[in-house]
Structure formats: C-alpha cells, structure tokens
C-alpha cells in the first residue's frame, strides 16, 4: 500500500514550513508566486490530496449534507437530488441520501441517527405516513439546519422550498373547463399529505369560478398504490354520470388510471381525458399521454434547497436576516398536442 502524501512531506522536500505549504495550496497572496508554483508542482507530482478529515476538524464541519426523501426511484425526487448535488458538489460538500419509503417510523429513525451523527444540514421531504412532526421540530430546536422541500409539514417554522401546488391544480382545472369539460374528477393523494390538500383547494376554487358542480362522487383519494388507484378509478367509471376528464395527483396515478380506462374499452383523450402533475419524461413516449401536466420544477427545488443550506453553513454566504426562508416556485402547465 502506497504511503499517503502529507503537507509535512511536501514541506520536507521543499525545505519550507508546513504552514507555508498549506497557504500556498490555498493560493494565499502572502506566499510568493514562485513558492506557490513550486508547491503546486510537487503536490501534483506526488499526487497529493488534501485531507477532508483534517479540514473538517479545523472548521468544525463534516462537509456532508443529508437528504431524506420518500423514494429515490421516483423521477421527481431523483431530479431534486440532481439539483442538490449540482450546487453541493461545487462547494465541496458530499450528499448522503436516505429513503423513508413513506414510513413514519423509518423517517423518525433516520432523523434520530442524523441528529447523533453530525451532518452540516438536512433536507427533508416528509413520508406519506407522517402525521405528527415533533421529530422534525426537535431537529430545528437543537439548531440543526433543516430545509423542508416539496412535502412540507404544516405549522413548522423552518426553511421551506416547494412549488405552488394549489395554483397548479387551479390552472389545470381551469384549462380543462375552458376546453369544454364539464364533469372533472379529482383523483387525489392521501389525506396526510399537505400536497393533497393543496390540490383539493385549487381544484375546488377553479370549479366554483367556472360555475361547475362540486360533487363528492367525483373526488377520490388514493394511497398511491396501483391497487387503490384501480379501485377508485373503477368507482368513477361505474358512477351514474361518468367524468369526462380527470385531474390526477401525479403522472404515475394518471398512468394507472388510464390503464383501467383502456381495459373498460374507453379511448384516452376521446372518451375520457387526463391532466396530471409531475410532467414525467416518459410521457413523450406514450401514444396517448395526459393532455397536460403540471411541471413542478424539481431540479430547481433541489438547487434552491442546497443554496439555502449553504447560506446557513457557509459564513461567506451567510443570510444577514437570519430568518427562515420560504420559497414557492411557480408551476407551469405543460400542454401537449392532441
């Protein structure tokens, strides 16, 4: 095993002090240009890499941001991760990923581990099962930097980054109404999710403005499993006055619901039409995708969440107001041809 090259070894070979080597590697102007060049040249020749452990001990930081999210396999969350990594890596931070799999107890365990094993900050999107959030408040009370994103629990004062879901649902429902659809169903998510309530409010607001009936029979909540989506979509199709359009919680819900419609012999976007959230790339490969999708800008959400954490942990970009930041991105209704 090759010997690890240290600053002391570089200093010994160049017959200068270790502190001079350290400053030269940081391009400190107090060190002469020839010395800086000599240090960098020898460091490259010896394949020297700075010790992040030593650097972190000096700074009191770990150089690690943690992300806790429901499912990395979901395209939305993988795009959020891409946004976080883009900014975090450029500032020499490592991103550690944890999945709650939408389980409350697992989320609590992960956050407890992160609280005891120091990280410089935590980005959290709460699990579907989570209805109590004292475990999140405890982190904030301990002074651990936390940024809540996308699924943001209510009544918690913390840094937040998301998309205006209520407006997205409102815009999507208005668009359907303006295209002549009169019986617009809502295939919504489960009760605990704040995002479900945001969709509901936007949907209702648009129906009222368009003077369309608000019918409980047209509003179904699903637990986001294929089995439950199948059951609830079948109920909608078997109702006395079948809907002519459906606003779905996201593209995954829409795709499962559309499959049920096909099995019933219905033509998608002719006999019944769909609008959804997420704007998944796979929609471009479908012969009959949803007529439109609400783009929630997950990459930008991740980028902004990382930016906020950096502003808290990096004194160079410290927020002078020292208050909680709340960022809500504008949704965009992506309309497809057809």
Short mmCIF file of C-alpha atoms in Angstrom, two decimals, residues 83-248:
data_model
loop_
_atom_site.label_atom_id
_atom_site.label_comp_id
_atom_site.label_asym_id
_atom_site.label_seq_id
_atom_site.Cartn_x
_atom_site.Cartn_y
_atom_site.Cartn_z
CA UNK A 83 -30.28 19.87 -8.30
CA UNK A 84 -28.87 19.46 -4.78
CA UNK A 85 -25.75 17.66 -5.99
CA UNK A 86 -25.07 20.25 -8.68
CA UNK A 87 -24.61 23.02 -6.12
CA UNK A 88 -23.36 21.00 -3.14
CA UNK A 89 -20.52 19.34 -5.05
CA UNK A 90 -19.37 22.66 -6.47
CA UNK A 91 -18.89 23.78 -2.83
CA UNK A 92 -17.05 20.56 -1.85
CA UNK A 93 -19.99 19.06 0.03
CA UNK A 94 -20.93 15.38 -0.05
CA UNK A 95 -24.64 14.49 -0.25
CA UNK A 96 -25.83 11.47 1.76
CA UNK A 97 -29.19 10.03 0.66
CA UNK A 98 -31.73 8.31 2.90
CA UNK A 99 -35.13 6.87 1.90
CA UNK A 100 -38.08 6.76 4.29
CA UNK A 101 -40.09 4.61 1.86
CA UNK A 102 -43.04 6.73 3.05
CA UNK A 103 -42.87 5.12 6.52
CA UNK A 104 -43.23 7.34 9.60
CA UNK A 105 -41.14 5.17 11.95
CA UNK A 106 -38.35 4.82 9.41
CA UNK A 107 -38.28 8.59 8.92
CA UNK A 108 -38.03 9.11 12.70
CA UNK A 109 -35.18 6.59 12.95
CA UNK A 110 -33.24 8.21 10.10
CA UNK A 111 -33.54 11.69 11.61
CA UNK A 112 -32.51 10.37 15.04
CA UNK A 113 -29.38 8.84 13.52
CA UNK A 114 -28.57 12.04 11.65
CA UNK A 115 -29.03 14.09 14.83
CA UNK A 116 -26.50 11.95 16.71
CA UNK A 117 -24.07 11.59 13.79
CA UNK A 118 -23.22 15.13 12.86
CA UNK A 119 -24.07 16.46 9.42
CA UNK A 120 -23.90 20.10 8.34
CA UNK A 121 -27.54 20.21 7.29
CA UNK A 122 -30.61 18.14 6.45
CA UNK A 123 -33.04 18.41 3.54
CA UNK A 124 -36.32 16.62 4.25
CA UNK A 125 -39.43 15.68 2.30
CA UNK A 126 -41.77 14.01 4.79
CA UNK A 127 -43.16 10.50 4.44
CA UNK A 128 -46.71 9.79 3.35
CA UNK A 129 -47.43 8.17 6.74
CA UNK A 130 -46.16 11.12 8.77
CA UNK A 131 -48.92 13.00 10.56
CA UNK A 132 -47.00 14.11 13.65
CA UNK A 133 -43.87 16.18 13.26
CA UNK A 134 -42.32 16.63 16.70
CA UNK A 135 -39.27 14.69 15.46
CA UNK A 136 -38.76 17.39 12.83
CA UNK A 137 -39.29 20.22 15.32
CA UNK A 138 -36.75 18.61 17.66
CA UNK A 139 -34.04 18.91 14.98
CA UNK A 140 -34.81 22.59 14.46
CA UNK A 141 -34.88 23.25 18.21
CA UNK A 142 -31.42 21.69 18.50
CA UNK A 143 -30.09 24.19 15.98
CA UNK A 144 -29.52 21.64 13.23
CA UNK A 145 -30.00 23.38 9.84
CA UNK A 146 -33.10 21.89 8.19
CA UNK A 147 -34.68 22.69 4.83
CA UNK A 148 -38.11 21.18 4.15
CA UNK A 149 -38.89 20.59 0.48
CA UNK A 150 -41.89 19.53 -1.61
CA UNK A 151 -43.82 17.68 1.13
CA UNK A 152 -43.75 20.36 3.80
CA UNK A 153 -45.47 19.65 7.13
CA UNK A 154 -47.84 22.35 8.41
CA UNK A 155 -47.25 24.66 11.38
CA UNK A 156 -43.47 24.21 11.50
CA UNK A 157 -41.24 27.26 11.31
CA UNK A 158 -38.36 26.21 9.10
CA UNK A 159 -36.69 26.91 5.79
CA UNK A 160 -39.02 25.69 3.01
CA UNK A 161 -38.76 25.14 -0.73
CA UNK A 162 -41.61 23.92 -2.88
CA UNK A 163 -43.89 24.58 -5.80
CA UNK A 164 -47.28 26.32 -5.58
CA UNK A 165 -49.35 23.14 -5.91
CA UNK A 166 -52.66 24.89 -5.26
CA UNK A 167 -52.08 27.18 -8.21
CA UNK A 168 -51.03 24.22 -10.34
CA UNK A 169 -54.30 22.41 -9.60
CA UNK A 170 -56.27 25.60 -10.18
CA UNK A 171 -54.60 26.24 -13.56
CA UNK A 172 -55.07 22.63 -14.68
CA UNK A 173 -58.77 22.54 -13.71
CA UNK A 174 -59.43 25.94 -15.34
CA UNK A 175 -57.72 24.75 -18.51
CA UNK A 176 -59.94 21.66 -18.67
CA UNK A 177 -63.07 23.74 -18.04
CA UNK A 178 -62.10 26.20 -20.78
CA UNK A 179 -61.74 23.28 -23.19
CA UNK A 180 -65.36 22.33 -22.58
CA UNK A 181 -65.05 19.57 -19.97
CA UNK A 182 -67.98 19.75 -17.52
CA UNK A 183 -67.53 16.73 -15.23
CA UNK A 184 -63.98 16.95 -13.98
CA UNK A 185 -62.98 14.35 -11.40
CA UNK A 186 -60.10 14.64 -8.92
CA UNK A 187 -58.04 11.53 -8.28
CA UNK A 188 -56.19 12.94 -5.30
CA UNK A 189 -53.50 11.71 -2.91
CA UNK A 190 -53.95 10.61 0.73
CA UNK A 191 -55.17 12.92 3.50
CA UNK A 192 -51.91 13.30 5.47
CA UNK A 193 -50.05 14.88 2.56
CA UNK A 194 -50.25 18.67 2.54
CA UNK A 195 -49.86 18.48 -1.23
CA UNK A 196 -53.18 16.61 -1.43
CA UNK A 197 -54.96 19.44 0.36
CA UNK A 198 -53.26 21.98 -1.92
CA UNK A 199 -54.56 20.12 -4.98
CA UNK A 200 -58.04 19.94 -3.50
CA UNK A 201 -58.22 23.68 -2.79
CA UNK A 202 -57.02 24.63 -6.27
CA UNK A 203 -59.44 22.20 -7.90
CA UNK A 204 -62.45 23.45 -5.90
CA UNK A 205 -61.57 27.10 -6.48
CA UNK A 206 -61.47 26.59 -10.25
CA UNK A 207 -64.76 24.64 -10.32
CA UNK A 208 -66.52 27.39 -8.38
CA UNK A 209 -65.16 30.13 -10.66
CA UNK A 210 -66.28 28.17 -13.73
CA UNK A 211 -69.70 27.52 -12.15
CA UNK A 212 -69.23 23.77 -12.42
CA UNK A 213 -70.83 21.45 -9.85
CA UNK A 214 -68.72 20.29 -6.91
CA UNK A 215 -69.66 16.62 -6.49
CA UNK A 216 -68.24 14.41 -3.77
CA UNK A 217 -68.75 11.43 -6.08
CA UNK A 218 -66.15 12.91 -8.44
CA UNK A 219 -63.49 13.31 -5.72
CA UNK A 220 -61.49 10.22 -4.80
CA UNK A 221 -58.43 9.85 -2.60
CA UNK A 222 -55.88 7.12 -3.26
CA UNK A 223 -52.99 5.81 -1.18
CA UNK A 224 -50.82 5.96 -4.34
CA UNK A 225 -50.74 2.17 -4.78
CA UNK A 226 -51.82 0.62 -8.08
CA UNK A 227 -54.44 -1.46 -6.24
CA UNK A 228 -56.14 1.56 -4.68
CA UNK A 229 -55.93 3.61 -7.88
CA UNK A 230 -57.59 0.71 -9.73
CA UNK A 231 -60.42 0.55 -7.19
CA UNK A 232 -61.08 4.31 -7.12
CA UNK A 233 -60.87 4.78 -10.89
CA UNK A 234 -63.27 1.87 -11.38
CA UNK A 235 -65.72 3.57 -8.99
CA UNK A 236 -65.55 6.74 -11.08
CA UNK A 237 -66.22 4.82 -14.28
CA UNK A 238 -69.17 2.97 -12.76
CA UNK A 239 -70.83 6.11 -11.41
CA UNK A 240 -74.16 7.21 -12.92
CA UNK A 241 -72.58 10.25 -14.54
CA UNK A 242 -69.09 9.23 -15.56
CA UNK A 243 -66.47 12.03 -15.61
CA UNK A 244 -65.28 13.32 -18.95
CA UNK A 245 -61.91 14.42 -17.51
CA UNK A 246 -59.70 13.56 -14.54
CA UNK A 247 -57.15 15.67 -12.69
CA UNK A 248 -54.70 13.11 -11.27
#
